[in-house]
């Protein structure tokens, strides 16, 4: 009896402990455990095949998790300006969902033109909320490739020519997106500064230029912004493709910058298994494999980091150290995104999102010229308004490549102008010219029929007639998102405006002196008519609220405060990549037909070095059409005399400059105080000055505020190639503060000991 009882209780004890064991949450799912411990636990439970599966796509935009362990798959999405519509599992065609339309935010050039870090955070948070609601885990953006030439078809997706401005603007965007439990994928790392030959070129750039100009935004994105992923580029550097590049990924990103996140390939940027394994890539997307099914369907097993990798491991040719490192990084990402139980739920098209899009548009628009203050438009004197130009009626959110969107709505400039001015004035439209009548990208249709069979003369005559009979003429033109304009995959063919627009603008300028040109573009353009046109507005691609943002500025409801994030040269040859560097590649190689395919890549040498954008114009005294940092307001500002808290500093000191800015006009507005540093005498060649601080200040009429900038030796340093480090050379420097790179209002000298 006793024996039986003991046995029974022993049995109960054993089964209870077995029960307790089955009820115990495994460490990888236990939220009370530190993430690194959970990662290691998950890793220890995975089979070799499960690990390999995580390293490559399973569809156009997703990669597997670990189904057996309940670790979810990752869903990625383009792009920088809004959440891309759903495509089919295996094809680029539309999936045909009816619940995937979203708000389009202004293009990144416009965001950058706000020079307002707060706007960048608002942008990131709102976009991240939409991505989250659409159940995305990784947003493929933002893009921070530096603006080297105005011909680059993808400049509209980037943040301009200055590494400092881009670095400061990209960080809050990343933080805003990631506050939703959605990762950013800052792209395209690195040196993808043109679209022509993007798959078939090798960039040759010296270390100083690489570190001073092209790398800083990426470094800021991962070290300050903590972007959880980064996307490799298509082009080659040191004759190795960027997405599997030892120098960029292992040495710089994961070595020097100690990056712990995930390196994602660009879509189809991988072409070598061993390099992909060894050189720092973590997950491969979009490959067009040469497997049996030739990359059309179900070719995922043929990806470079799929079966070929598995075979190498099984045959003992490569070990599993790299494999475990890659999987570890992906698991870490999972705990921040897919397995993060604390992330918010997100939302789409809230009133707040619309307001964010509109406000960024208003703050990003740049008033380039306003002779005779003909803007804002005086409603009392303006009974008849002529709106002329195709971009007043053209949908711009469809097209341009992977950043193309399917929007809930897009307010066109003509509609925005009618809505704002229509009550007081008669608003009439004339086309003026025919540009691109297309309106489809990957099966998303703009729904517009823009065909017009009239001759250029007929169109022009109609426009001029209307202009003559109106009180005010607004021309809305520029570029668009069709091939060879502002669009991925190709570069622009020339610097001038396309489709006879120069002639139309000149004729309109003669017909009516109350004339404003609004340019919708993501790039600088030539303006041979600039002397005859009293007022010019840089309107960018502004997304869902485009027309409303533009109307706000034209009416004066919003006071323009945008500043150019890149220089507008007078002519293409004034740009340094065209004057000094190679574009679209080495001339002799170009003539020999290089660049046609990956077997015959073309070299592109960045001979202009660090002299990119205003660094070139300033140093060589080449007057631009409009300079970096330029942008007017409807009010006026006065800068006081700059003061410094010391005039001499050591390598460990900080120095603070202060300046007062006063609104001396009659309208509330915002000014951007810009700090440039100039090295008075240096042992190496340096740009005349470089941006090292900026602050946007909002001021009521008569109001004055003090702005201060604190810098340390990093703002004075150049990259020393021999030392492979930053060096601040003792000597005299000058702090120059103004409201544009060509409008310095106050200077102050100081010395570094
Ligand atoms: C582009 C990337 C994009 C990817 C996925 C590539 O062609 O370069 O920017 O994120 O496609 O659409």
XYZ file of C-alpha atoms and ligand atoms in Angstrom:
765
model
C 0.000 0.000 0.000
C 2.715 2.351 1.102
C 4.751 1.328 -1.896
C 1.816 2.085 -4.179
C 1.291 5.570 -2.684
C 4.943 6.453 -3.026
C 4.960 5.293 -6.594
C 1.811 7.260 -7.331
C 3.123 10.476 -5.874
C 6.412 9.921 -7.652
C 4.489 9.543 -10.875
C 2.453 12.703 -10.155
C 5.665 14.568 -9.466
C 7.306 13.434 -12.675
C 4.291 14.154 -14.845
C 3.805 17.545 -13.172
C 7.385 18.453 -13.900
C 6.973 17.193 -17.471
C 3.855 19.357 -17.748
C 5.708 22.299 -16.321
C 8.389 21.739 -18.910
C 5.948 21.753 -21.800
C 4.321 24.880 -20.393
C 7.607 26.721 -20.071
C 7.986 29.404 -22.720
C 11.097 28.715 -24.747
C 13.730 31.348 -24.225
C 13.455 32.730 -27.770
C 9.796 33.524 -27.127
C 10.247 34.720 -23.570
C 9.940 38.488 -23.503
C 11.458 38.708 -20.054
C 14.778 37.460 -21.433
C 17.415 39.736 -22.975
C 17.218 39.904 -26.756
C 20.716 38.530 -27.384
C 19.842 35.466 -25.299
C 16.621 34.964 -27.249
C 18.513 35.310 -30.511
C 21.049 32.665 -29.495
C 18.284 30.355 -28.336
C 16.409 30.673 -31.635
C 19.642 30.133 -33.535
C 20.407 26.960 -31.584
C 17.033 25.478 -32.532
C 17.348 26.081 -36.268
C 18.420 23.524 -38.847
C 20.980 24.341 -41.502
C 18.238 24.496 -44.135
C 16.150 26.857 -42.023
C 19.106 29.179 -41.622
C 19.819 29.208 -45.350
C 16.160 29.872 -46.119
C 16.262 33.100 -44.106
C 19.028 34.545 -46.289
C 17.099 35.015 -49.488
C 13.746 36.066 -50.849
C 10.735 33.796 -51.146
C 8.752 36.251 -53.279
C 9.332 39.632 -54.916
C 9.223 41.466 -51.599
C 9.322 38.936 -48.768
C 11.789 36.563 -47.172
C 11.029 33.579 -44.973
C 11.036 33.427 -41.224
C 11.178 30.057 -39.503
C 7.699 28.540 -39.919
C 8.382 25.600 -37.592
C 9.343 27.940 -34.756
C 6.665 30.504 -35.445
C 9.172 33.182 -36.428
C 7.314 35.293 -38.990
C 8.431 36.120 -42.510
C 9.746 39.607 -43.318
C 7.718 41.814 -45.617
C 9.571 44.630 -47.308
C 8.135 47.478 -49.351
C 9.214 50.465 -51.359
C 9.778 53.154 -50.941
C 10.876 56.478 -49.680
C 7.726 58.542 -50.380
C 4.836 56.246 -49.579
C 4.037 52.547 -49.245
C 4.155 50.777 -52.602
C 1.053 48.880 -53.819
C 1.044 45.087 -53.586
C 2.558 43.171 -56.480
C 2.056 39.498 -57.215
C 4.011 36.870 -55.325
C 6.335 36.106 -58.195
C 5.835 38.943 -60.668
C 6.093 42.712 -60.778
C 2.475 42.970 -61.932
C -0.137 44.349 -59.602
C -1.716 41.922 -57.197
C -4.994 43.715 -57.752
C -5.725 44.454 -54.125
C -8.222 47.206 -53.503
C -7.051 48.134 -50.020
C -3.462 49.115 -50.757
C -3.749 52.793 -51.649
C -2.046 55.265 -49.371
C -0.981 58.873 -48.868
C 1.968 60.012 -50.982
C 4.378 62.256 -49.123
C 6.578 64.815 -50.869
C 9.676 63.397 -52.569
C 12.830 63.407 -50.457
C 14.282 66.396 -52.302
C 11.304 68.392 -51.052
C 11.729 67.088 -47.518
C 15.379 68.024 -47.583
C 14.454 71.485 -48.883
C 12.522 72.166 -45.668
C 15.849 72.208 -43.778
C 13.664 71.301 -40.826
C 14.531 68.189 -38.809
C 11.095 68.211 -37.189
C 9.488 67.814 -40.617
C 11.723 64.843 -41.218
C 10.552 63.154 -38.038
C 6.897 63.877 -38.833
C 7.441 62.420 -42.301
C 9.068 59.248 -40.987
C 6.497 58.679 -38.286
C 3.514 59.152 -40.632
C 4.988 57.008 -43.383
C 5.989 54.369 -40.849
C 2.414 54.286 -39.541
C 1.147 53.586 -43.046
C 3.783 50.890 -43.595
C 2.844 49.321 -40.288
C -0.843 49.339 -41.113
C -0.031 47.643 -44.407
C 1.799 44.985 -42.353
C 5.246 45.810 -43.657
C 8.368 45.164 -41.640
C 11.057 46.848 -43.723
C 10.642 50.084 -45.654
C 13.083 50.278 -48.576
C 14.309 53.800 -48.034
C 15.306 56.546 -47.438
C 17.789 57.190 -50.243
C 20.819 59.286 -49.422
C 23.040 59.068 -52.480
C 24.690 62.419 -53.032
C 23.556 64.643 -55.899
C 26.583 64.634 -58.197
C 25.024 65.534 -61.548
C 21.651 67.069 -62.462
C 21.232 64.326 -65.039
C 20.817 61.539 -62.478
C 17.303 60.229 -63.031
C 16.906 59.329 -59.375
C 17.929 62.553 -57.681
C 14.304 63.204 -56.725
C 14.512 60.242 -54.331
C 17.569 61.634 -52.562
C 18.349 64.573 -50.295
C 20.681 66.748 -52.305
C 24.359 67.503 -52.700
C 25.537 68.140 -49.166
C 26.646 65.345 -46.831
C 25.943 67.414 -43.695
C 22.407 68.452 -44.665
C 21.581 64.918 -45.795
C 23.010 63.402 -42.607
C 21.022 65.702 -40.359
C 17.783 65.243 -42.312
C 17.958 61.478 -42.647
C 18.317 60.651 -38.954
C 14.871 61.839 -37.732
C 13.191 60.201 -40.759
C 14.690 56.861 -39.717
C 13.738 57.333 -36.068
C 10.200 58.303 -37.051
C 9.678 55.236 -39.234
C 11.277 52.854 -36.736
C 9.166 54.180 -33.849
C 6.476 52.026 -35.488
C 8.427 48.791 -35.285
C 9.122 49.088 -39.013
C 12.771 49.031 -40.110
C 14.215 51.465 -42.606
C 16.646 50.337 -45.265
C 18.834 53.298 -46.045
C 19.960 53.053 -49.646
C 21.896 52.634 -51.976
C 25.197 51.890 -50.262
C 27.229 53.261 -51.964
C 28.298 55.437 -54.916
C 25.124 54.897 -56.948
C 25.085 58.499 -58.149
C 23.641 57.960 -61.601
C 21.202 55.562 -63.213
C 22.960 55.100 -66.531
C 25.185 52.011 -66.255
C 24.015 51.411 -62.698
C 24.427 47.646 -63.152
C 27.541 47.787 -65.284
C 29.879 50.428 -63.903
C 32.804 50.670 -61.549
C 33.223 53.901 -59.627
C 36.744 55.158 -59.043
C 36.922 57.627 -56.201
C 39.717 58.552 -53.812
C 39.349 57.805 -50.108
C 39.114 61.421 -49.090
C 36.169 62.044 -51.389
C 34.540 58.793 -50.338
C 34.763 59.649 -46.630
C 34.022 63.383 -46.894
C 31.249 63.399 -49.492
C 29.649 60.047 -50.215
C 29.767 58.115 -46.926
C 28.672 60.574 -44.196
C 24.894 60.243 -44.739
C 25.141 56.447 -44.531
C 27.306 56.679 -41.459
C 24.821 59.026 -39.783
C 21.950 56.750 -40.797
C 23.447 53.722 -39.087
C 25.365 55.228 -36.168
C 23.047 58.112 -35.190
C 19.772 56.993 -36.761
C 20.335 53.295 -35.966
C 18.735 52.201 -39.224
C 18.052 48.512 -38.623
C 18.861 47.634 -42.213
C 20.868 49.110 -45.060
C 20.583 48.343 -48.773
C 23.637 47.735 -50.931
C 23.833 49.364 -54.348
C 24.090 47.987 -57.899
C 27.343 49.588 -59.062
C 30.873 48.404 -58.415
C 33.531 49.950 -56.213
C 37.091 48.619 -56.520
C 35.737 46.293 -59.184
C 33.448 44.502 -56.764
C 29.661 44.832 -56.769
C 28.497 47.037 -53.914
C 25.995 44.577 -52.458
C 28.776 42.009 -51.995
C 31.647 44.401 -51.472
C 34.317 43.657 -48.893
C 35.550 47.254 -48.637
C 32.148 48.858 -48.193
C 30.380 46.200 -46.138
C 32.992 44.376 -44.083
C 35.738 46.963 -43.717
C 33.757 50.193 -43.425
C 30.164 49.413 -42.424
C 30.633 46.425 -40.138
C 34.268 47.150 -39.295
C 34.830 50.858 -38.811
C 31.206 51.712 -38.012
C 30.545 48.493 -36.034
C 27.174 48.001 -37.687
C 25.064 45.307 -36.045
C 22.084 45.502 -38.403
C 21.152 43.711 -41.618
C 22.610 44.334 -45.065
C 19.939 43.832 -47.718
C 20.971 43.531 -51.355
C 19.388 45.782 -53.919
C 16.952 43.822 -56.056
C 19.071 41.712 -58.346
C 22.363 43.190 -57.187
C 23.969 39.862 -56.222
C 25.851 37.761 -58.739
C 28.468 35.785 -56.839
C 27.869 33.319 -54.027
C 31.313 33.393 -52.439
C 31.440 37.174 -52.345
C 27.898 37.315 -50.998
C 28.881 34.883 -48.231
C 32.210 36.417 -47.301
C 31.813 40.140 -47.899
C 29.092 41.167 -45.511
C 25.772 40.743 -47.305
C 23.036 39.306 -45.075
C 19.958 38.816 -47.229
C 19.482 38.591 -50.978
C 16.499 39.939 -52.886
C 15.336 40.223 -56.468
C 17.958 38.061 -58.165
C 17.386 37.022 -61.725
C 19.019 33.663 -61.388
C 20.223 31.518 -64.211
C 18.658 28.488 -62.599
C 16.388 26.131 -64.455
C 13.450 28.466 -64.410
C 15.616 31.416 -65.437
C 14.409 33.648 -62.689
C 10.830 33.876 -63.791
C 9.065 31.617 -61.331
C 10.039 29.802 -58.171
C 13.708 30.353 -58.790
C 14.355 31.291 -55.211
C 16.241 28.073 -54.514
C 18.688 29.138 -57.183
C 19.534 32.407 -55.456
C 23.218 32.900 -54.737
C 22.579 32.650 -51.016
C 20.269 29.629 -51.379
C 21.141 26.166 -52.675
C 24.618 27.161 -53.874
C 25.444 28.272 -50.321
C 23.919 25.135 -48.816
C 25.956 22.967 -51.184
C 29.170 24.753 -50.250
C 28.524 24.162 -46.570
C 27.521 20.533 -47.058
C 30.609 19.850 -49.103
C 32.713 21.395 -46.370
C 34.082 24.107 -48.644
C 32.791 26.882 -46.403
C 32.039 26.900 -42.714
C 29.058 28.284 -40.837
C 30.548 31.279 -39.050
C 29.260 33.714 -41.669
C 25.935 31.895 -41.814
C 25.348 32.209 -38.084
C 26.347 35.852 -38.151
C 23.845 36.612 -40.900
C 21.044 34.706 -39.185
C 21.872 36.356 -35.863
C 21.455 39.756 -37.473
C 18.137 38.745 -39.043
C 16.838 37.377 -35.754
C 17.799 40.596 -34.003
C 15.810 42.428 -36.654
C 12.856 40.113 -36.059
C 12.708 41.079 -32.376
C 12.522 44.745 -33.365
C 9.908 44.244 -36.071
C 7.940 41.056 -36.711
C 8.256 39.675 -33.158
C 7.963 43.009 -31.410
C 4.729 42.727 -29.449
C 4.891 46.334 -28.286
C 4.792 48.029 -31.668
C 1.872 50.313 -32.476
C -0.802 49.276 -34.979
C -0.324 52.090 -37.470
C -2.964 53.804 -39.570
C -3.505 55.066 -43.089
C -4.666 58.367 -44.540
C -5.524 59.967 -41.225
C -6.204 63.699 -41.248
C -2.868 64.040 -39.509
C -1.055 62.289 -42.362
C -2.661 64.599 -44.906
C -1.635 67.583 -42.821
C 1.930 66.282 -42.568
C 2.119 65.842 -46.350
C 0.713 69.343 -46.959
C 2.919 71.061 -44.422
C 6.106 69.429 -45.670
C 5.129 70.449 -49.184
C 4.624 74.059 -48.100
C 7.875 74.152 -46.151
C 9.832 72.485 -48.923
C 8.726 74.679 -51.817
C 11.497 77.118 -52.685
C 10.793 80.641 -53.878
C 13.712 81.104 -56.258
C 12.913 84.550 -57.607
C 10.276 87.161 -56.826
C 11.033 90.373 -58.667
C 8.619 93.185 -57.857
C 7.042 90.954 -55.206
C 4.524 89.651 -57.693
C 3.990 86.749 -55.341
C 1.881 86.145 -53.357
C -0.904 86.732 -55.841
C -2.990 89.724 -54.830
C -6.549 88.428 -54.750
C -8.057 91.903 -54.942
C -6.388 92.741 -58.222
C -6.667 89.344 -59.823
C -9.972 88.488 -61.401
C -8.698 86.236 -64.190
C -5.974 83.670 -63.642
C -4.431 81.634 -66.447
C -2.886 78.336 -65.481
C -0.702 76.963 -68.261
C 1.390 73.830 -68.574
C 1.044 70.080 -68.539
C 2.322 69.610 -65.011
C -0.703 71.507 -63.706
C -2.857 68.553 -64.713
C -0.501 65.585 -64.664
C -0.508 62.869 -62.017
C 3.049 62.543 -60.704
C 2.734 59.782 -58.129
C 2.554 57.129 -60.851
C 5.889 56.536 -62.574
C 9.522 57.117 -61.780
C 10.372 53.492 -60.975
C 10.222 51.634 -57.694
C 9.018 54.713 -55.800
C 5.807 54.759 -57.882
C 2.632 54.732 -55.783
C -1.091 54.015 -55.791
C -2.586 56.914 -53.926
C -5.873 57.542 -52.189
C -5.867 60.883 -53.982
C -3.474 63.373 -55.540
C -4.489 67.013 -55.638
C -3.178 68.360 -58.923
C -1.823 71.903 -59.107
C -4.736 73.135 -61.252
C -7.251 71.708 -58.782
C -5.411 73.189 -55.822
C -5.273 76.593 -57.506
C -8.964 76.440 -58.450
C -9.935 75.442 -54.939
C -7.988 78.345 -53.440
C -8.592 81.109 -56.008
C -11.787 79.954 -57.714
C -14.137 81.875 -55.392
C -12.636 85.267 -56.240
C -11.227 84.664 -59.671
C -11.986 82.971 -62.923
C -9.300 80.283 -63.340
C -8.750 79.099 -66.928
C -6.365 76.415 -68.166
C -4.392 75.961 -71.372
C -2.022 73.070 -71.992
C 0.765 75.058 -73.711
C 2.698 71.946 -74.780
C 2.352 68.202 -74.800
C 4.968 66.252 -72.902
C 4.346 62.772 -71.624
C 0.871 61.390 -72.154
C 1.627 58.093 -70.436
C 0.348 57.349 -66.993
C 1.039 53.786 -65.967
C 3.652 52.042 -63.899
C 3.667 48.295 -63.321
C -0.049 48.130 -63.940
C -1.023 51.081 -61.739
C -2.832 53.540 -63.965
C -3.100 57.249 -63.373
C -6.547 57.112 -64.952
C -5.761 60.149 -67.081
C -6.086 60.480 -70.810
C -3.639 63.212 -71.717
C -3.560 62.659 -75.462
C -3.758 65.867 -77.460
C -3.236 65.949 -81.204
C -2.847 69.677 -81.634
C 0.421 71.010 -83.068
C 2.959 72.839 -80.877
C 1.922 76.128 -82.602
C -1.746 75.608 -81.864
C -1.020 74.807 -78.236
C 1.304 77.778 -77.881
C -1.104 80.212 -79.541
C -3.947 79.152 -77.318
C -1.760 79.626 -74.230
C -0.478 83.050 -75.301
C -4.010 84.214 -76.124
C -5.210 83.153 -72.687
C -2.185 84.770 -71.019
C -2.890 88.094 -72.749
C -6.464 88.092 -71.549
C -5.668 87.271 -67.943
C -4.578 89.324 -64.941
C -2.052 86.745 -63.817
C -0.326 83.784 -65.445
C 0.926 80.709 -63.610
C 2.970 78.310 -65.700
C 3.316 74.842 -64.167
C 5.928 72.774 -65.977
C 9.248 71.098 -65.350
C 10.039 67.403 -65.654
C 7.925 64.330 -64.963
C 8.295 60.695 -63.951
C 8.598 59.197 -67.425
C 11.765 57.529 -68.738
C 14.742 59.852 -69.209
C 13.155 62.466 -66.939
C 13.040 62.076 -63.151
C 12.926 58.338 -63.264
C 14.794 55.243 -62.158
C 16.763 53.169 -64.644
C 17.847 55.992 -66.945
C 19.341 59.428 -66.684
C 18.092 62.628 -68.283
C 19.501 63.218 -71.725
C 20.011 66.947 -71.342
C 19.921 69.723 -68.767
C 17.286 71.837 -70.484
C 13.547 71.641 -69.999
C 11.941 69.136 -72.380
C 8.954 69.508 -74.739
C 9.324 73.038 -76.075
C 8.788 74.503 -72.611
C 11.533 77.126 -72.964
C 9.719 78.597 -75.948
C 6.372 78.516 -74.210
C 7.786 80.229 -71.117
C 9.499 82.949 -73.185
C 6.309 83.624 -75.112
C 4.228 83.819 -71.933
C 6.734 86.183 -70.337
C 6.180 88.541 -73.264
C 2.409 88.165 -73.128
C 1.923 89.056 -69.464
C 4.241 90.610 -66.893
C 2.336 89.144 -63.957
C 3.945 85.814 -64.492
C 5.117 83.011 -62.246
C 6.833 79.810 -63.317
C 6.297 76.817 -61.033
C 8.726 73.977 -61.699
C 7.704 70.484 -60.744
C 10.901 68.418 -60.765
C 13.427 66.656 -58.592
C 16.375 68.102 -60.448
C 17.886 71.396 -61.457
C 17.102 72.572 -64.985
C 18.521 75.245 -67.269
C 16.548 78.503 -67.350
C 17.609 80.429 -70.453
C 14.574 82.705 -69.928
C 15.343 83.639 -66.331
C 15.899 87.363 -67.003
C 12.446 87.718 -68.542
C 10.504 85.848 -65.891
C 9.806 87.848 -62.740
C 8.997 84.985 -60.436
C 10.071 81.331 -60.198
C 9.006 78.689 -57.692
C 10.671 75.278 -57.264
C 7.702 73.008 -56.605
C 9.221 69.457 -56.484
C 7.040 66.317 -56.465
C 4.748 66.899 -53.543
C 2.563 63.797 -53.436
C -1.085 63.656 -52.396
C -1.294 67.278 -51.282
C 0.741 68.742 -54.159
C -1.888 71.136 -55.494
C -2.874 72.359 -52.045
C 0.712 73.014 -50.961
C 1.432 74.947 -54.165
C -1.779 76.994 -53.853
C -0.892 77.830 -50.236
C 2.391 79.323 -51.346
C 1.007 81.168 -54.377
C -1.772 82.709 -52.295
C 0.464 83.563 -49.367
C -1.479 81.377 -46.931
C 1.918 79.846 -46.277
C 5.063 81.914 -46.401
C 7.806 80.133 -48.382
C 10.734 78.967 -46.288
C 12.312 76.182 -48.369
C 15.984 76.328 -49.303
C 17.681 74.522 -52.157
C 19.365 71.247 -51.156
C 21.458 71.419 -54.327
C 22.935 73.976 -56.691
C 21.273 74.991 -59.952
C 24.176 75.599 -62.357
C 23.630 77.962 -65.288
C 24.721 75.267 -67.702
C 25.658 71.624 -67.397
C 29.382 72.265 -67.928
C 29.369 74.393 -64.761
C 28.675 71.282 -62.715
C 31.908 69.664 -61.498
C 31.060 66.087 -62.536
C 30.714 67.385 -66.081
C 33.556 69.895 -65.960
C 36.155 67.683 -64.291
C 34.827 64.230 -63.630
C 33.665 61.438 -65.838
C 30.033 61.150 -66.814
C 28.394 58.855 -67.809
C 31.751 57.053 -67.818
C 35.269 57.098 -69.139
C 35.200 58.600 -72.665
C 37.444 56.060 -74.372
C 35.659 53.143 -72.783
C 32.339 54.654 -73.749
C 33.492 54.926 -77.354
C 34.636 51.307 -77.185
C 31.132 50.263 -76.171
C 31.875 49.440 -72.539
C 29.072 49.419 -69.993
C 26.744 47.390 -72.173
C 26.737 44.367 -69.917
C 28.333 43.057 -66.751
C 31.111 41.380 -68.719
C 32.162 44.769 -70.058
C 31.738 47.244 -67.235
C 32.654 50.885 -67.654
C 34.743 52.941 -65.237
C 33.451 56.234 -63.873
C 36.156 58.311 -62.300
C 35.085 61.034 -59.875
C 37.973 63.334 -60.860
C 36.231 66.323 -59.339
C 36.942 64.759 -55.937
C 35.471 66.598 -52.973
C 34.407 69.540 -55.136
C 30.772 68.544 -55.504
C 27.961 71.102 -55.823
C 28.548 74.415 -54.043
C 31.991 73.236 -52.928
C 32.961 73.473 -56.589
C 31.064 76.643 -57.489
C 32.345 78.534 -54.428
C 35.939 77.419 -54.693
C 36.225 77.979 -58.443
C 34.053 81.115 -58.341
C 31.587 79.819 -60.912
C 28.396 81.738 -60.333
C 25.405 79.401 -60.252
C 21.917 80.182 -61.471
C 20.685 79.519 -57.915
C 22.983 78.456 -55.151
C 22.793 75.762 -52.536
C 20.832 77.028 -49.537
C 19.011 79.724 -51.514
C 15.321 80.427 -50.987
C 13.275 83.624 -50.591
C 10.413 84.587 -48.315
C 7.452 87.016 -48.397
C 8.975 88.745 -45.417
C 12.504 90.017 -44.760
C 15.057 88.953 -42.190
C 18.056 90.630 -40.708
C 21.048 88.832 -39.232
C 22.937 90.427 -36.354
C 26.666 90.237 -35.842
C 27.943 86.752 -35.006
C 29.531 86.229 -31.606
C 31.669 83.369 -30.341
C 32.183 82.181 -26.761
C 35.925 81.922 -27.443
C 38.242 82.849 -30.262
C 40.703 80.087 -29.801
C 40.073 76.410 -29.135
C 42.013 73.201 -28.547
C 41.336 69.824 -30.157
C 39.123 68.924 -27.195
C 37.159 72.161 -26.936
C 33.811 73.110 -28.260
C 33.044 76.541 -29.610
C 29.635 78.197 -29.750
C 28.594 80.850 -32.236
C 25.480 82.908 -31.714
C 23.642 85.246 -34.001
C 20.312 87.026 -33.805
C 17.813 86.763 -36.611
C 14.997 89.291 -36.829
C 11.861 89.316 -38.943
C 11.927 92.865 -40.303
C 8.942 92.472 -42.602
C 5.181 92.410 -42.156
C 4.475 88.705 -42.373
C 5.215 85.793 -40.090
C 7.756 83.494 -41.657
C 10.727 81.230 -41.198
C 14.381 81.674 -41.996
C 17.142 79.092 -42.075
C 20.355 80.246 -40.431
C 23.200 78.355 -42.094
C 26.661 77.959 -40.599
C 29.529 77.362 -42.985
C 33.119 76.765 -41.898
C 36.057 77.912 -43.942
C 39.616 76.753 -43.360
C 41.637 79.919 -43.929
C 44.954 78.187 -44.571
C 45.459 74.475 -45.004
C 48.165 72.074 -46.110
C 45.627 70.283 -48.308
C 43.180 71.669 -50.814
C 39.847 72.439 -49.160
C 36.510 73.782 -50.371
C 35.979 77.522 -49.846
C 33.475 76.612 -47.155
C 31.342 73.731 -45.936
C 27.970 73.551 -44.200
C 28.387 72.549 -40.543
C 25.166 73.707 -38.923
C 21.661 74.963 -39.729
C 18.558 75.935 -37.848
C 15.103 76.913 -39.041
C 13.603 79.721 -36.996
C 9.967 80.824 -37.035
C 9.466 84.537 -36.413
C 6.478 86.851 -36.171
C 6.805 90.337 -37.656
C 9.259 92.310 -35.537
C 10.283 89.252 -33.549
C 13.912 88.397 -32.998
C 15.564 85.195 -31.798
C 19.049 84.115 -30.994
C 20.378 81.066 -32.793
C 23.410 79.215 -31.571
C 25.658 76.622 -33.155
C 28.110 74.549 -31.169
C 30.833 72.738 -33.042
C 33.927 70.780 -32.171
C 36.943 69.756 -34.204
C 34.884 67.392 -36.370
C 33.470 70.449 -38.113
C 37.021 71.562 -38.943
C 38.407 68.238 -40.068
C 39.304 66.748 -43.402
C 39.935 63.090 -44.133
C 43.648 62.358 -44.234
C 44.303 59.532 -46.671
C 47.694 58.561 -45.221
C 46.456 58.395 -41.649
C 43.091 57.021 -42.771
C 41.552 59.296 -40.194
C 40.025 62.704 -39.708
C 42.452 65.526 -39.040
C 41.757 69.000 -37.725
C 44.785 71.019 -38.685
C 45.745 73.801 -36.266
C 45.393 77.282 -37.688
C 42.827 79.946 -38.522
C 39.243 79.206 -39.426
C 36.245 81.347 -40.199
C 32.626 80.776 -39.234
C 30.320 82.227 -41.868
C 26.626 82.551 -41.118
C 23.964 83.476 -43.638
C 20.759 82.371 -45.308
C 22.310 80.785 -48.391
C 25.744 79.581 -49.469
C 25.982 82.762 -51.554
C 24.523 85.092 -48.939
C 26.828 85.150 -45.940
C 25.660 87.854 -43.536
C 28.234 87.692 -40.778
C 31.652 86.142 -40.255
C 33.871 85.467 -37.305
C 37.466 84.243 -37.168
C 38.773 81.710 -34.660
C 41.868 79.605 -34.164
C 42.433 75.938 -33.536
C 45.520 75.255 -31.472
C 15.772 49.806 -56.640
C 15.568 49.894 -55.139
C 14.233 49.311 -54.777
C 14.167 47.883 -55.279
C 12.871 47.167 -54.976
C 15.565 48.394 -57.145
O 15.604 48.343 -58.523
O 17.058 50.257 -56.982
O 15.654 51.221 -54.727
O 14.012 49.398 -53.418
O 14.344 47.872 -56.684
O 11.838 47.687 -55.726
